[in-house]
Amino acid sequence: MNMIMLGPPGVGKGTIAKKISAKYSWPQLSTGDMLREAIAKETEVGLKAKEFVESGKLVPDDIVIGIVKERISKDDCKAGFIFDGFPRTLPQAEAIDKEEIKIDAVLDFRASYEVIMQRLGGRRTCKKCGAIFHTKNIPPKKEGICDQCGGSLYQRDDEKPDVISKRLDVYDEQTKPLVNFYEKKEILLPINAETTADEIFRYCEEILGLVPSAPQ
Ligand code: AMP
């Protein structure tokens, strides 16, 4: 099963991608994580991507397509994978077709502007292991400290209010057209992302046919 998690930043697609990945052993291919890692390691890609990521702009297509092509060629992607945060532009979606990468389903996560602002603004990330918490929804046991590894939690620069609203504008302008693109291919599955992570995860499993549907 090869799938795409589509939706605005902060809608929770990464959380669901992690849950699906953990249960079904399909790797989660998050271009945001790959770019942040490249920036932290100061690789050539990282140095090119840094100013775009930090200001909430999209990294140029050729850079992102390059890192995805390299990642997808690895053995662990053979049985299936989850694209998280990719594609984000029409040229990226067209690159998937050009490379003849088959996509079985596109989960389109939807939530209101207010819900997204609340989720992103409260998000805190572990500096050491990347685990994600939320000041209200998923508070760590000890404030500012990761439950999993004891690392310190921080707010990403691109999760501060002015950059969040820039990223949402970028989503509307450049990524939303993909909804129509995948609707036409008849592989788009709309997901109400305003409920809890467990409910959304269960619904995704059902709609993907991974578990039987619960009786109505
Ligand atoms: P994310 O963690 O997915 O929200 O991504 C964080 C940032 O990484 C974005 O705001 C972009 O600057 C960059 N980025 C991630 N994925 C892509 C992509 N597919 N195309 C262009 N830029 C991306």
Short mmCIF file of C-alpha atoms and ligand atoms in Angstrom, two decimals:
data_model
loop_
_atom_site.label_atom_id
_atom_site.label_comp_id
_atom_site.label_asym_id
_atom_site.label_seq_id
_atom_site.Cartn_x
_atom_site.Cartn_y
_atom_site.Cartn_z
CA MET A 1 0.00 0.00 0.00
CA ASN A 2 1.50 3.33 -1.11
CA MET A 3 -0.33 6.35 0.23
CA ILE A 4 -0.17 10.12 0.50
CA MET A 5 -1.14 12.17 3.55
CA LEU A 6 -2.50 15.44 2.21
CA GLY A 7 -3.72 18.43 4.22
CA PRO A 8 -2.60 21.72 5.73
CA PRO A 9 0.23 21.97 8.25
CA GLY A 10 -0.98 21.20 11.77
CA VAL A 11 -3.96 19.10 10.69
CA GLY A 12 -2.45 16.02 12.35
CA LYS A 13 -1.45 13.99 9.29
CA GLY A 14 2.02 13.29 10.73
CA THR A 15 0.50 11.83 13.91
CA ILE A 16 -1.72 9.48 11.91
CA ALA A 17 1.14 8.60 9.54
CA LYS A 18 3.20 7.54 12.60
CA LYS A 19 0.38 5.36 13.90
CA ILE A 20 -0.16 3.64 10.52
CA SER A 21 3.58 3.21 10.10
CA ALA A 22 3.96 1.64 13.57
CA LYS A 23 1.11 -0.84 13.04
CA TYR A 24 1.72 -1.84 9.41
CA SER A 25 5.51 -1.30 9.12
CA TRP A 26 5.28 0.98 6.08
CA PRO A 27 7.89 3.74 6.48
CA GLN A 28 6.66 7.30 7.02
CA LEU A 29 8.42 9.48 4.46
CA SER A 30 8.12 12.99 5.86
CA THR A 31 9.87 15.53 3.63
CA GLY A 32 9.65 18.05 6.51
CA ASP A 33 11.61 15.66 8.79
CA MET A 34 14.13 14.89 6.02
CA LEU A 35 14.72 18.60 5.39
CA ARG A 36 15.03 19.43 9.11
CA GLU A 37 17.57 16.61 9.49
CA ALA A 38 19.55 17.89 6.48
CA ILE A 39 19.50 21.41 7.96
CA ALA A 40 20.69 20.15 11.36
CA LYS A 41 23.54 18.21 9.72
CA GLU A 42 24.36 21.18 7.48
CA THR A 43 24.44 19.01 4.35
CA GLU A 44 24.38 20.60 0.87
CA VAL A 45 20.59 20.08 0.68
CA GLY A 46 20.21 21.44 4.21
CA LEU A 47 22.11 24.62 3.44
CA LYS A 48 19.95 25.22 0.35
CA ALA A 49 16.68 24.45 2.19
CA LYS A 50 17.30 26.35 5.45
CA GLU A 51 15.98 29.82 4.61
CA PHE A 52 12.84 28.39 2.93
CA VAL A 53 11.93 26.12 5.85
CA GLU A 54 12.58 28.76 8.48
CA SER A 55 10.43 31.37 6.75
CA GLY A 56 7.55 28.97 6.02
CA LYS A 57 8.08 28.94 2.24
CA LEU A 58 8.21 25.80 0.15
CA VAL A 59 11.63 24.40 -0.70
CA PRO A 60 12.16 24.37 -4.52
CA ASP A 61 10.65 21.32 -6.25
CA ASP A 62 13.91 19.96 -7.69
CA ILE A 63 15.50 19.71 -4.22
CA VAL A 64 12.50 17.97 -2.66
CA ILE A 65 11.94 15.62 -5.60
CA GLY A 66 15.64 14.68 -5.42
CA ILE A 67 15.54 13.66 -1.75
CA VAL A 68 12.28 11.74 -2.23
CA LYS A 69 13.62 9.82 -5.24
CA GLU A 70 16.67 8.78 -3.25
CA ARG A 71 14.62 7.73 -0.21
CA ILE A 72 12.01 5.79 -2.17
CA SER A 73 14.68 3.65 -3.85
CA LYS A 74 15.59 2.06 -0.47
CA ASP A 75 14.52 -1.51 0.26
CA ASP A 76 12.22 -0.66 3.17
CA CYS A 77 9.86 1.12 0.75
CA LYS A 78 9.27 -1.96 -1.41
CA ALA A 79 6.23 -3.27 0.50
CA GLY A 80 4.60 0.16 0.86
CA PHE A 81 5.20 3.66 2.22
CA ILE A 82 3.44 6.74 3.51
CA PHE A 83 4.24 10.09 1.94
CA ASP A 84 3.74 12.73 4.63
CA GLY A 85 3.94 16.34 3.45
CA PHE A 86 4.79 15.30 -0.10
CA PRO A 87 3.69 16.16 -2.77
CA ARG A 88 2.95 19.80 -1.97
CA THR A 89 2.86 21.27 -5.50
CA LEU A 90 1.53 20.13 -8.87
CA PRO A 91 5.06 19.63 -10.30
CA GLN A 92 5.82 17.32 -7.31
CA ALA A 93 2.64 15.32 -7.98
CA GLU A 94 3.54 15.11 -11.66
CA ALA A 95 7.03 13.90 -10.73
CA ILE A 96 5.44 10.95 -8.90
CA ASP A 97 3.57 10.03 -12.08
CA LYS A 98 6.67 10.54 -14.23
CA GLU A 99 8.68 8.18 -12.00
CA GLU A 100 5.81 5.66 -12.32
CA ILE A 101 5.39 5.48 -8.56
CA LYS A 102 1.97 3.94 -7.99
CA ILE A 103 -0.22 5.65 -5.39
CA ASP A 104 -3.14 3.61 -4.02
CA ALA A 105 -4.80 6.21 -1.81
CA VAL A 106 -4.60 9.89 -0.88
CA LEU A 107 -5.94 10.71 2.60
CA ASP A 108 -7.15 14.32 2.54
CA PHE A 109 -7.15 15.61 6.16
CA ARG A 110 -9.60 18.48 6.74
CA ALA A 111 -10.01 20.78 9.75
CA SER A 112 -11.07 24.39 10.34
CA TYR A 113 -8.58 27.27 10.50
CA GLU A 114 -9.26 27.67 14.26
CA VAL A 115 -8.51 24.01 15.03
CA ILE A 116 -5.29 24.14 13.01
CA MET A 117 -4.06 27.34 14.68
CA GLN A 118 -4.77 25.84 18.11
CA ARG A 119 -2.98 22.57 17.30
CA LEU A 120 0.10 24.12 15.68
CA GLY A 121 0.52 26.96 18.18
CA GLY A 122 0.63 24.53 21.13
CA ARG A 123 2.90 21.96 19.51
CA ARG A 124 6.25 21.22 21.14
CA THR A 125 8.94 18.97 19.65
CA CYS A 126 11.71 17.05 21.39
CA LYS A 127 15.14 18.36 20.39
CA LYS A 128 16.67 14.91 20.84
CA CYS A 129 14.22 12.32 19.44
CA GLY A 130 11.68 14.44 17.50
CA ALA A 131 8.66 13.21 19.54
CA ILE A 132 5.74 15.64 19.38
CA PHE A 133 3.70 16.95 22.33
CA HIS A 134 1.03 19.62 22.76
CA THR A 135 0.74 22.01 25.68
CA LYS A 136 -2.99 21.17 26.07
CA ASN A 137 -3.85 18.09 23.97
CA ILE A 138 -0.79 15.88 24.66
CA PRO A 139 1.07 17.51 27.59
CA PRO A 140 4.34 15.86 28.66
CA LYS A 141 4.40 14.46 32.22
CA LYS A 142 6.99 17.08 33.15
CA GLU A 143 6.71 20.49 31.50
CA GLY A 144 9.31 21.07 28.80
CA ILE A 145 10.73 17.51 29.03
CA CYS A 146 10.18 14.63 26.59
CA ASP A 147 8.42 11.61 28.17
CA GLN A 148 10.24 9.24 25.85
CA CYS A 149 13.91 10.25 26.08
CA GLY A 150 14.16 13.10 28.59
CA GLY A 151 15.26 15.57 25.87
CA SER A 152 14.12 19.18 26.07
CA LEU A 153 11.02 20.34 24.22
CA TYR A 154 11.00 23.45 22.02
CA GLN A 155 8.67 25.35 19.72
CA ARG A 156 9.84 25.20 16.11
CA ASP A 157 10.47 28.62 14.54
CA ASP A 158 7.97 27.79 11.81
CA GLU A 159 5.28 27.03 14.45
CA LYS A 160 5.24 30.58 15.78
CA PRO A 161 2.02 32.49 14.93
CA ASP A 162 3.22 34.71 12.05
CA VAL A 163 4.98 31.85 10.25
CA ILE A 164 1.97 29.53 10.80
CA SER A 165 -0.36 31.88 8.97
CA LYS A 166 2.19 32.23 6.13
CA ARG A 167 2.37 28.41 5.84
CA LEU A 168 -1.42 28.18 5.68
CA ASP A 169 -1.48 30.76 2.84
CA VAL A 170 1.19 28.75 1.02
CA TYR A 171 -0.95 25.62 1.48
CA ASP A 172 -4.03 27.32 0.01
CA GLU A 173 -2.11 28.66 -2.98
CA GLN A 174 0.22 25.79 -3.86
CA THR A 175 -0.97 22.55 -2.28
CA LYS A 176 -4.79 22.74 -2.32
CA PRO A 177 -4.91 22.27 -6.13
CA LEU A 178 -3.73 18.69 -5.44
CA VAL A 179 -7.15 17.88 -3.96
CA ASN A 180 -8.67 18.32 -7.40
CA PHE A 181 -5.72 16.53 -9.05
CA TYR A 182 -6.27 13.37 -6.96
CA GLU A 183 -10.08 13.65 -6.99
CA LYS A 184 -9.90 13.29 -10.76
CA LYS A 185 -7.79 10.15 -10.36
CA GLU A 186 -10.50 8.81 -8.01
CA ILE A 187 -8.09 7.97 -5.19
CA LEU A 188 -8.92 10.87 -2.83
CA LEU A 189 -10.36 9.93 0.58
CA PRO A 190 -11.63 12.90 2.65
CA ILE A 191 -10.91 12.61 6.38
CA ASN A 192 -12.57 14.67 9.11
CA ALA A 193 -9.49 15.58 11.16
CA GLU A 194 -11.29 17.46 13.93
CA THR A 195 -11.80 14.45 16.24
CA THR A 196 -9.22 12.60 18.37
CA ALA A 197 -6.11 10.93 16.95
CA ASP A 198 -7.44 7.46 17.92
CA GLU A 199 -10.76 8.05 16.16
CA ILE A 200 -9.10 9.45 13.05
CA PHE A 201 -6.65 6.53 12.95
CA ARG A 202 -9.48 3.98 13.24
CA TYR A 203 -11.45 5.71 10.48
CA CYS A 204 -8.38 5.74 8.21
CA GLU A 205 -7.87 2.01 8.74
CA GLU A 206 -11.51 1.39 7.83
CA ILE A 207 -11.57 3.59 4.75
CA LEU A 208 -8.33 2.01 3.52
CA GLY A 209 -9.90 -1.44 3.98
CA LEU A 210 -7.25 -2.48 6.52
CA VAL A 211 -9.86 -3.42 9.14
CA PRO A 212 -13.57 -4.21 8.78
CA SER A 213 -15.91 -1.20 9.08
CA ALA A 214 -17.58 -0.74 12.45
CA PRO A 215 -21.36 -1.34 12.28
CA GLN A 216 -23.32 1.98 12.07
P1 AMP B 1 6.31 19.99 7.48
O1 AMP B 1 7.04 19.46 8.66
O2 AMP B 1 5.80 18.94 6.55
O3 AMP B 1 5.22 20.97 7.85
O4 AMP B 1 7.38 20.82 6.61
C1 AMP B 1 8.11 21.89 7.17
C2 AMP B 1 8.69 22.76 6.05
O5 AMP B 1 9.55 21.96 5.23
C3 AMP B 1 7.67 23.36 5.10
O6 AMP B 1 7.09 24.55 5.60
C4 AMP B 1 8.54 23.60 3.87
O7 AMP B 1 9.39 24.71 4.05
C5 AMP B 1 9.43 22.37 3.85
N1 AMP B 1 8.81 21.24 3.09
C6 AMP B 1 8.39 20.05 3.60
N2 AMP B 1 7.89 19.26 2.63
C7 AMP B 1 7.99 19.99 1.49
C8 AMP B 1 7.62 19.73 0.12
N3 AMP B 1 7.04 18.57 -0.25
N4 AMP B 1 7.87 20.70 -0.79
C9 AMP B 1 8.46 21.86 -0.44
N5 AMP B 1 8.82 22.18 0.81
C10 AMP B 1 8.59 21.25 1.77
#
